Amino acid sequence: MVIKQPHHDSGMEDFGYKESLDRSIGKFASFAAGVSYISILTGTFQLFYFGFSSAGPAYLWSWPIVFVGQMAVALCFMELAAKYPVAGSVYNWSKKLASRVVGWTSGWLMLTASIVTISAVALAYQLNLPRLWSGFQIIGDGTGEYDYAANAVLLGTILIAFTTLVNALGVRLMAMINSAGVFIELIAAVLIAVLLAVNIERGPDIFFSTNGYGAGESMGYLGAFLVASLASGYVMYGFDTASSLGEETVEPRRTAPKAILRAILASFVIGGAILVFAVMAAPNLEDPKLGESSGGLQYIVESVMWGPLGKIFLVCIVVAVTVCTLAVHTAAIRLTFAMARDNALPFGERLATVHPKTQTPIVPAVTIGVISVIILVINIEQPKIFTVLTSIAIIMIYLAYLMVTGPLLKKRLQGQWPPADLKEGGYFTMGRWGLPVNIVAVVWGVGMAVNLAWPRTAVYGEPWYNTWGAFVYIGVILGAGLLWYAVKGRNHIGTLESHAAATVAEARTDG
């Protein structure tokens, strides 16, 4: 049964779209979509080693700093989700707040970044499955030059095939699997934090010293800390997924803003607890394994585990990686669909087709799955380029966010935000806090993009085109996209007839 919303609660009438997706996502499923994209267990466990090896225990101060910056962005997004809960949220918001070309650019950056992110998250299977059972090392025994990378691609491909199938079968199945996975992930994350807290070996004073890190660097500890902060910056984003599923959510203008807030708060508190207690519980902070990708947070947790708990915990991380990949894939599909129904991508009509039975866009699900696997294959012989690409994907997402918070700030300064119907309808609005929070969001976005893109061999390696990768690769991706836009796109962008509400009245009754 498709639940129809009263016209004032769907947000569709502002864009002139008719409703075509299955509106069945409830409050927990909406929250779960944001949490699984952020994915506490995937992000913290994949990147702790990088932060710790760069700046030691005090790198954890980057966690609350990143939270404050991203919270400012999230609060802006909550207002927008209350007004415009539409598929491909960031793309549609920037199009509405700025212009068609700004909207298209943010959508293109977000889309290419999301597809690369699917591949990056899928690779995390290799970090965990062979530890669970040696039989998961299907290619070779791990001693060959490309055994590890080739096996990672094989396991990642199997995972992407699974997320493609689930997404093609409809949003209800996706929401059910995602919600169950997030439930398991949250319980496991809390239990890991408690287990680490019970085993602490040292006090919190360890976080108030540089512990010798940064000595000899041109910027001292600050330079080391700015590099290490990327480990936190890489985790806390993707909360906008809750609003990107707005067209499939029951009462989206009330549900989506709360889901965004709860997702970022839960991730900050539980993820922060795991990180802090892990450093306090590590048997030996001098152990070089803490700063190695094969060691890191897994190594600390396994060293304080007893009996079969280590295996159970690994299973929970595999669940987290699975639902994270599923959520990123889902968000990328919604963005593709949103752009395609505006004829803003090649083969727009095909990509915007909604299957009559599952009420879900199947062509984008399969297309994104295939492209993600192709990107995965790069990893076999060029792992450094893949690392650079994944780092750059995060910058592209921060830039796409800026293309929303920037124009929103301009609207505020012009006195055009928040709209009257937000306040009158009792929907979320920041009121007089809106302007200072929005300024923080923009300043934060610019600062983080600069910090992420800064050409450092410590992050991007060599040769020069990797060190300057943020400018080289983003230049190529953005250049190729804008070339298509200039030559072909801008001439025929506009809502496809098959998705346009015939009149505003129809958008209202359909929504």
Coordinates of C-alpha atoms in Angstrom, one line a residue:
M1 CA 0.0 0.0 0.0
V2 CA 1.4 3.4 -1.0
I3 CA 0.6 6.0 1.7
K4 CA -0.2 9.3 0.0
Q5 CA 0.7 12.5 1.9
P6 CA -1.4 15.7 2.1
H7 CA -0.1 18.2 -0.5
H8 CA 1.7 20.3 2.1
D9 CA 3.8 17.5 3.4
S10 CA 5.5 16.0 0.4
G11 CA 7.7 18.9 -0.8
M12 CA 7.1 17.7 -4.4
E13 CA 5.0 20.7 -5.4
D14 CA 8.0 23.0 -5.2
F15 CA 9.7 21.1 -8.0
G16 CA 6.7 20.2 -10.2
Y17 CA 7.4 16.5 -10.1
K18 CA 4.7 13.8 -9.9
E19 CA 5.1 11.1 -7.3
S20 CA 6.5 7.8 -8.6
L21 CA 8.5 6.1 -5.9
D22 CA 7.2 3.8 -3.1
R23 CA 6.5 5.9 0.0
S24 CA 7.0 3.3 2.7
I25 CA 10.1 4.3 4.8
G26 CA 9.4 4.9 8.5
K27 CA 11.2 6.8 11.2
F28 CA 13.8 4.1 12.2
A29 CA 14.5 3.2 8.6
S30 CA 15.1 6.9 7.8
F31 CA 17.5 7.3 10.7
A32 CA 19.2 4.0 9.8
A33 CA 19.9 5.2 6.3
G34 CA 21.9 8.1 7.7
V35 CA 23.7 6.0 10.3
S36 CA 24.7 3.3 7.9
Y37 CA 26.2 5.8 5.4
I38 CA 28.3 7.4 8.2
S39 CA 28.9 3.8 9.5
I40 CA 30.7 4.1 12.9
L41 CA 32.3 0.6 12.7
T42 CA 33.4 0.9 9.1
G43 CA 34.9 4.4 9.2
T44 CA 36.6 4.3 12.6
F45 CA 38.1 0.9 12.1
Q46 CA 39.3 1.6 8.6
L47 CA 41.0 4.9 9.5
F48 CA 42.1 4.9 13.2
Y49 CA 45.6 3.7 12.2
F50 CA 46.0 6.7 9.8
G51 CA 45.1 9.2 12.5
F52 CA 47.1 7.5 15.2
S53 CA 50.3 7.1 13.1
S54 CA 50.1 10.7 12.0
A55 CA 49.6 12.5 15.3
G56 CA 49.3 10.0 18.2
P57 CA 46.6 9.8 20.8
A58 CA 45.9 13.6 20.7
Y59 CA 44.6 13.2 17.2
L60 CA 41.3 12.4 18.8
W61 CA 40.7 16.1 19.4
S62 CA 39.8 16.2 15.7
W63 CA 36.7 14.1 16.4
P64 CA 34.8 16.8 18.3
I65 CA 36.1 19.5 16.0
V66 CA 34.8 17.7 12.9
F67 CA 31.6 17.0 14.7
V68 CA 31.0 20.7 15.4
G69 CA 31.7 21.7 11.8
Q70 CA 29.6 18.9 10.3
M71 CA 26.8 19.6 12.9
A72 CA 26.6 23.1 11.5
V73 CA 26.2 21.7 8.0
A74 CA 23.6 19.1 9.3
L75 CA 21.5 21.8 10.9
C76 CA 21.4 23.7 7.5
F77 CA 20.4 20.4 5.8
M78 CA 17.7 19.8 8.5
E79 CA 16.0 23.1 7.5
L80 CA 16.2 22.2 3.8
A81 CA 14.9 18.6 4.5
A82 CA 11.9 20.1 6.3
K83 CA 11.2 22.3 3.2
Y84 CA 12.3 20.1 0.3
P85 CA 12.4 16.3 1.2
V86 CA 13.2 15.2 -2.4
A87 CA 15.4 12.5 -4.0
G88 CA 19.0 13.6 -4.7
S89 CA 18.7 16.1 -1.9
V90 CA 22.0 18.0 -2.3
Y91 CA 21.5 18.3 -6.1
N92 CA 17.9 19.6 -5.9
W93 CA 18.7 21.9 -3.0
S94 CA 21.6 23.7 -4.7
K95 CA 19.5 23.9 -7.9
K96 CA 16.7 25.6 -6.0
L97 CA 18.9 27.9 -3.9
A98 CA 21.4 28.9 -6.6
S99 CA 21.1 28.0 -10.3
R100 CA 20.8 25.1 -12.6
V101 CA 24.5 25.0 -13.4
V102 CA 25.4 25.1 -9.6
G103 CA 22.9 22.4 -9.0
W104 CA 24.2 20.2 -11.8
T105 CA 27.8 20.7 -10.7
S106 CA 27.0 19.7 -7.1
G107 CA 25.1 16.7 -8.3
W108 CA 27.9 15.6 -10.6
L109 CA 30.5 15.9 -7.9
M110 CA 28.3 14.1 -5.4
L111 CA 27.4 11.3 -7.8
T112 CA 31.0 10.5 -9.0
A113 CA 32.2 10.7 -5.3
S114 CA 29.4 8.3 -4.2
I115 CA 30.3 5.7 -6.8
V116 CA 34.0 5.8 -5.8
T117 CA 32.9 5.6 -2.2
I118 CA 31.0 2.3 -2.9
S119 CA 34.2 0.8 -4.2
A120 CA 36.2 2.1 -1.3
V121 CA 33.8 0.7 1.4
A122 CA 33.5 -2.6 -0.4
L123 CA 37.3 -3.1 -0.1
A124 CA 36.9 -3.3 3.7
Y125 CA 35.6 -6.9 3.3
Q126 CA 39.3 -7.9 2.7
L127 CA 40.3 -6.4 6.1
N128 CA 37.8 -8.5 8.0
L129 CA 36.6 -11.7 6.1
P130 CA 40.0 -13.5 5.8
R131 CA 40.5 -12.8 9.6
L132 CA 37.2 -14.6 10.3
W133 CA 38.0 -17.6 8.1
S134 CA 41.1 -18.3 6.0
G135 CA 38.8 -19.7 3.3
F136 CA 37.8 -16.1 2.4
Q137 CA 41.3 -15.7 0.9
I138 CA 40.1 -17.2 -2.3
I139 CA 42.8 -15.9 -4.7
G140 CA 46.2 -17.2 -3.7
D141 CA 47.4 -17.6 -0.1
G142 CA 48.1 -13.9 0.5
T143 CA 51.8 -14.2 -0.2
G144 CA 51.7 -13.3 -4.0
E145 CA 52.3 -9.8 -5.0
Y146 CA 48.7 -9.1 -6.0
D147 CA 46.9 -11.8 -3.9
Y148 CA 45.7 -9.4 -1.3
A149 CA 44.5 -6.7 -3.8
A150 CA 42.9 -9.2 -6.2
N151 CA 41.1 -11.0 -3.4
A152 CA 39.9 -7.6 -2.1
V153 CA 38.4 -6.9 -5.6
L154 CA 36.7 -10.3 -5.7
L155 CA 35.1 -9.9 -2.3
G156 CA 34.1 -6.3 -3.1
T157 CA 32.5 -7.4 -6.4
I158 CA 30.4 -10.0 -4.6
L159 CA 29.3 -7.3 -2.1
I160 CA 28.4 -4.8 -4.8
A161 CA 26.5 -7.5 -6.7
F162 CA 24.4 -8.1 -3.5
T163 CA 23.7 -4.3 -3.0
T164 CA 22.7 -4.0 -6.6
L165 CA 20.2 -6.9 -6.3
V166 CA 18.7 -5.6 -3.1
N167 CA 18.3 -2.1 -4.5
A168 CA 16.8 -3.4 -7.7
L169 CA 14.2 -5.4 -5.7
G170 CA 12.7 -2.3 -4.1
V171 CA 13.1 0.1 -1.2
R172 CA 11.2 -1.9 1.3
L173 CA 13.7 -4.8 1.2
M174 CA 16.6 -2.3 1.3
A175 CA 15.1 -0.6 4.3
M176 CA 14.5 -3.9 6.1
I177 CA 18.0 -5.2 5.6
N178 CA 19.5 -1.8 6.3
S179 CA 17.6 -1.3 9.6
A180 CA 18.4 -4.8 10.8
G181 CA 22.1 -4.2 10.0
V182 CA 22.2 -0.8 11.7
F183 CA 20.5 -2.3 14.8
I184 CA 23.2 -4.9 15.0
E185 CA 25.9 -2.3 14.3
L186 CA 24.7 0.1 17.1
I187 CA 24.5 -2.7 19.7
A188 CA 27.9 -4.0 18.7
A189 CA 29.4 -0.5 18.8
V190 CA 28.1 0.2 22.3
L191 CA 29.3 -3.2 23.5
I192 CA 32.8 -2.6 22.0
A193 CA 32.9 0.8 23.8
V194 CA 31.9 -0.8 27.1
L195 CA 34.4 -3.6 26.7
L196 CA 37.2 -1.2 26.0
A197 CA 36.2 1.0 29.0
V198 CA 36.4 -2.0 31.3
N199 CA 39.9 -2.7 30.2
I200 CA 41.4 0.8 30.4
E201 CA 45.1 0.9 31.3
R202 CA 45.8 4.7 31.5
G203 CA 44.1 8.0 32.3
P204 CA 42.8 10.7 29.9
D205 CA 46.0 12.8 30.4
I206 CA 47.4 10.9 27.4
F207 CA 45.2 13.2 25.2
F208 CA 46.8 16.4 26.5
S209 CA 50.3 15.8 25.3
T210 CA 51.8 15.8 21.7
N211 CA 53.8 12.7 22.8
G212 CA 56.6 13.7 20.5
Y213 CA 54.5 13.7 17.3
G214 CA 55.1 16.6 14.9
A215 CA 58.7 17.3 16.0
G216 CA 60.8 18.4 13.1
E217 CA 57.8 19.2 10.9
S218 CA 57.6 22.8 9.5
M219 CA 54.3 23.4 11.3
G220 CA 55.1 21.4 14.3
Y221 CA 52.3 19.4 15.9
L222 CA 49.6 21.5 14.1
G223 CA 50.9 20.1 10.8
A224 CA 50.7 16.5 12.0
F225 CA 47.3 17.2 13.6
L226 CA 45.8 18.6 10.3
V227 CA 46.9 15.5 8.5
A228 CA 45.5 13.2 11.2
S229 CA 42.2 15.1 11.3
L230 CA 41.4 13.6 7.9
A231 CA 40.7 10.3 9.7
S232 CA 37.8 12.0 11.4
G233 CA 36.8 14.1 8.4
Y234 CA 36.5 10.9 6.3
V235 CA 33.9 9.4 8.7
M236 CA 31.3 12.0 9.6
Y237 CA 29.5 12.7 6.4
G238 CA 26.6 11.1 4.5
F239 CA 23.9 12.1 7.0
D240 CA 22.0 13.7 4.0
T241 CA 21.0 10.2 2.9
A242 CA 18.0 10.4 5.2
S243 CA 16.7 13.4 3.2
S244 CA 17.7 11.9 -0.2
L245 CA 15.1 9.1 0.6
G246 CA 12.5 11.9 1.3
E247 CA 10.2 10.9 -1.5
E248 CA 10.0 7.4 -0.1
T249 CA 9.5 8.4 3.5
V250 CA 6.3 8.7 5.4
E251 CA 5.8 12.3 6.7
P252 CA 9.2 13.3 5.3
R253 CA 9.1 16.9 6.3
R254 CA 9.0 15.9 10.0
T255 CA 10.9 12.6 9.8
A256 CA 14.0 13.5 7.6
P257 CA 15.3 16.4 9.8
K258 CA 15.1 14.3 13.0
A259 CA 16.8 11.4 11.2
I260 CA 19.7 13.6 10.2
L261 CA 20.1 14.9 13.7
R262 CA 19.9 11.5 15.4
A263 CA 22.3 9.9 12.8
I264 CA 25.1 12.5 13.4
L265 CA 24.6 12.5 17.2
A266 CA 24.6 8.7 17.5
S267 CA 27.8 8.5 15.3
F268 CA 29.6 11.2 17.3
V269 CA 28.9 9.8 20.8
I270 CA 29.3 6.0 20.1
G271 CA 32.3 6.5 17.7
G272 CA 34.0 8.9 20.0
A273 CA 33.6 6.5 23.0
I274 CA 35.2 3.7 21.0
L275 CA 38.1 5.8 19.9
V276 CA 38.8 7.3 23.4
F277 CA 38.5 4.0 25.3
A278 CA 40.6 2.2 22.6
V279 CA 43.6 4.6 23.2
M280 CA 43.1 4.3 27.0
A281 CA 42.8 0.4 26.8
A282 CA 45.7 -0.3 24.3
P283 CA 48.2 -2.6 26.0
N284 CA 51.1 -0.7 24.6
L285 CA 50.9 2.7 22.9
E286 CA 54.4 2.3 21.5
D287 CA 53.4 -0.8 19.6
P288 CA 54.0 0.0 15.9
K289 CA 51.0 -2.2 14.9
L290 CA 48.7 0.6 16.2
G291 CA 49.8 2.7 13.2
E292 CA 49.5 0.0 10.6
S293 CA 46.5 -0.7 8.4
S294 CA 46.7 -4.4 9.3
G295 CA 46.6 -3.5 13.0
G296 CA 45.0 -0.3 14.2
L297 CA 41.7 -0.4 16.1
Q298 CA 41.0 -4.1 15.2
Y299 CA 44.3 -5.0 16.9
I300 CA 43.5 -3.1 20.1
V301 CA 40.0 -4.5 20.3
E302 CA 41.2 -8.1 19.6
S303 CA 43.9 -7.8 22.3
V304 CA 41.3 -7.0 25.0
M305 CA 38.8 -9.5 23.8
W306 CA 38.4 -13.0 25.3
G307 CA 37.2 -16.3 23.9
P308 CA 35.0 -16.1 20.8
L309 CA 34.2 -12.4 21.3
G310 CA 36.8 -11.4 18.7
K311 CA 35.1 -13.4 16.0
I312 CA 31.6 -12.1 16.9
F313 CA 33.0 -8.6 16.8
L314 CA 34.4 -9.2 13.3
V315 CA 31.0 -10.5 12.1
C316 CA 29.5 -7.2 13.3
I317 CA 32.0 -5.2 11.3
V318 CA 31.2 -7.2 8.2
V319 CA 27.5 -6.4 8.8
A320 CA 28.4 -2.7 9.2
V321 CA 30.5 -2.7 6.0
T322 CA 27.6 -4.5 4.1
V323 CA 24.9 -2.0 5.2
C324 CA 27.3 1.0 4.6
T325 CA 27.8 -0.2 1.0
L326 CA 24.1 -0.7 0.6
A327 CA 23.3 2.8 1.9
V328 CA 25.9 4.6 -0.3
H329 CA 24.6 2.6 -3.3
T330 CA 21.0 3.6 -2.4
A331 CA 21.9 7.3 -2.1
A332 CA 23.8 7.2 -5.4
I333 CA 20.7 5.6 -7.1
R334 CA 18.4 8.4 -5.7
L335 CA 20.8 11.1 -6.9
T336 CA 21.1 9.5 -10.4
F337 CA 17.3 9.2 -10.6
A338 CA 16.9 12.9 -9.5
M339 CA 19.3 14.2 -12.1
A340 CA 18.0 11.8 -14.8
R341 CA 14.4 13.0 -14.5
D342 CA 15.6 16.5 -15.1
N343 CA 17.3 15.1 -18.2
A344 CA 20.6 16.2 -16.6
L345 CA 22.5 13.0 -17.4
P346 CA 23.2 11.1 -20.6
F347 CA 20.4 8.5 -21.3
G348 CA 18.1 10.5 -18.9
E349 CA 14.8 8.8 -19.9
R350 CA 16.3 5.3 -19.3
L351 CA 17.9 6.2 -16.0
A352 CA 14.7 7.8 -14.7
T353 CA 12.5 4.9 -15.5
V354 CA 10.8 3.5 -12.4
H355 CA 9.9 -0.2 -12.5
P356 CA 6.1 -0.4 -12.2
K357 CA 6.1 -3.4 -9.8
T358 CA 9.0 -2.5 -7.4
Q359 CA 8.5 1.3 -7.8
T360 CA 12.2 1.7 -7.8
P361 CA 14.7 2.8 -10.5
I362 CA 16.5 -0.4 -11.6
V363 CA 18.7 0.9 -14.4
P364 CA 20.7 3.2 -12.1
A365 CA 21.1 0.4 -9.6
V366 CA 22.7 -1.9 -12.2
T367 CA 24.7 0.9 -13.9
I368 CA 26.2 2.2 -10.6
G369 CA 27.1 -1.4 -9.6
V370 CA 28.9 -2.1 -12.8
I371 CA 30.9 1.2 -12.7
S372 CA 31.8 0.6 -9.0
V373 CA 33.3 -2.8 -9.9
I374 CA 35.3 -1.3 -12.8
I375 CA 36.7 1.3 -10.4
L376 CA 37.5 -1.6 -8.0
V377 CA 39.7 -3.3 -10.6
I378 CA 42.0 -0.3 -10.7
N379 CA 43.0 -1.3 -7.2
I380 CA 44.7 -4.5 -8.2
E381 CA 47.8 -3.0 -9.7
Q382 CA 47.4 0.7 -8.7
P383 CA 46.4 0.7 -5.0
K384 CA 48.0 4.2 -4.6
I385 CA 45.8 5.7 -7.3
F386 CA 42.8 4.1 -5.7
T387 CA 43.7 5.6 -2.3
V388 CA 44.1 9.0 -3.9
L389 CA 40.7 8.6 -5.6
T390 CA 38.9 7.7 -2.3
S391 CA 40.5 10.7 -0.6
I392 CA 39.4 12.9 -3.4
A393 CA 35.8 11.5 -3.3
I394 CA 35.5 13.0 0.2
I395 CA 36.7 16.4 -1.0
M396 CA 34.1 16.3 -3.8
I397 CA 31.4 15.6 -1.2
Y398 CA 32.5 18.5 1.0
L399 CA 32.5 20.7 -2.1
A400 CA 29.0 19.5 -3.0
Y401 CA 27.9 20.4 0.5
L402 CA 29.4 23.9 0.1
M403 CA 27.3 24.4 -3.0
V404 CA 24.3 24.1 -0.7
T405 CA 25.4 25.9 2.4
G406 CA 27.0 28.8 0.4
P407 CA 23.8 29.7 -1.6
L408 CA 21.7 29.2 1.6
L409 CA 23.9 31.7 3.4
K410 CA 23.3 34.2 0.5
K411 CA 19.6 33.7 0.8
R412 CA 19.7 34.4 4.5
L413 CA 21.7 37.6 4.0
Q414 CA 19.1 38.7 1.4
G415 CA 16.3 37.9 4.0
Q416 CA 14.8 35.2 1.8
W417 CA 15.3 32.3 4.3
P418 CA 13.6 30.6 6.1
P419 CA 10.4 30.6 4.1
A420 CA 7.2 31.5 5.9
D421 CA 5.6 28.0 5.5
L422 CA 8.4 26.4 7.5
K423 CA 7.7 28.6 10.5
E424 CA 3.9 28.4 10.1
G425 CA 3.9 24.7 9.6
G426 CA 5.8 24.0 12.8
Y427 CA 8.6 22.4 10.8
F428 CA 12.3 22.5 11.9
T429 CA 14.0 25.9 11.6
M430 CA 17.0 27.3 13.5
G431 CA 15.3 30.7 13.9
R432 CA 17.8 33.5 14.9
W433 CA 20.6 30.9 15.2
G434 CA 20.3 30.3 11.5
L435 CA 22.8 32.9 10.3
P436 CA 25.7 32.2 12.7
V437 CA 25.3 28.5 12.2
N438 CA 25.2 28.9 8.4
I439 CA 28.4 31.0 8.5
V440 CA 30.1 28.3 10.6
A441 CA 29.0 25.7 8.1
V442 CA 30.5 27.7 5.1
V443 CA 33.7 28.6 6.9
W444 CA 34.1 25.0 8.0
G445 CA 33.4 23.6 4.5
V446 CA 36.0 25.9 2.9
G447 CA 38.6 25.1 5.6
M448 CA 38.1 21.4 5.4
A449 CA 38.2 21.3 1.6
V450 CA 41.5 23.2 1.7
N451 CA 42.9 20.9 4.4
L452 CA 41.8 17.7 2.5
A453 CA 43.1 18.9 -0.9
W454 CA 46.5 20.2 0.4
P455 CA 49.2 18.5 -1.6
R456 CA 51.0 16.2 0.9
T457 CA 53.0 13.2 0.1
A458 CA 52.0 11.8 3.6
V459 CA 48.4 11.5 2.3
Y460 CA 48.6 11.2 -1.4
G461 CA 52.1 9.8 -2.0
E462 CA 54.0 10.4 -5.2
P463 CA 54.5 11.1 -8.2
W464 CA 53.4 14.7 -8.5
Y465 CA 50.0 13.9 -10.1
N466 CA 49.1 11.9 -7.0
T467 CA 50.5 14.5 -4.6
W468 CA 48.5 17.2 -6.4
G469 CA 45.7 14.6 -7.0
A470 CA 42.9 16.8 -5.6
F471 CA 43.5 19.3 -8.3
V472 CA 44.4 16.9 -11.1
Y473 CA 41.7 14.2 -10.6
I474 CA 38.9 16.7 -9.6
G475 CA 39.9 18.9 -12.5
V476 CA 39.5 15.9 -14.9
I477 CA 36.2 14.7 -13.4
L478 CA 34.7 18.2 -13.2
G479 CA 36.1 19.2 -16.6
A480 CA 34.6 16.2 -18.3
G481 CA 31.3 16.8 -16.7
L482 CA 31.2 20.5 -17.5
L483 CA 32.2 19.8 -21.1
W484 CA 29.2 17.5 -21.5
Y485 CA 27.0 20.1 -19.8
A486 CA 28.2 22.9 -22.0
V487 CA 28.0 20.9 -25.3
K488 CA 24.9 18.9 -24.7
G489 CA 23.4 19.1 -21.2
R490 CA 22.4 22.7 -20.9
N491 CA 20.4 22.6 -24.1
H492 CA 18.0 19.9 -23.0
I493 CA 17.9 20.0 -19.2
G494 CA 14.3 20.2 -17.9
T495 CA 11.9 17.9 -16.2
L496 CA 11.1 14.9 -18.4
E497 CA 7.5 14.7 -19.5
S498 CA 7.1 11.3 -17.9
H499 CA 7.9 12.8 -14.5
A500 CA 6.5 16.2 -14.7
A501 CA 3.2 17.1 -12.9
A502 CA 0.9 18.4 -15.6
T503 CA 0.0 21.4 -13.4
V504 CA 0.9 22.6 -10.0
A505 CA -2.4 21.4 -8.8
E506 CA -1.5 17.9 -10.0
A507 CA 1.8 18.0 -8.1
R508 CA -0.2 19.0 -5.0
T509 CA -2.8 16.2 -5.3
D510 CA -0.2 13.6 -6.3
G511 CA 2.2 14.7 -3.5

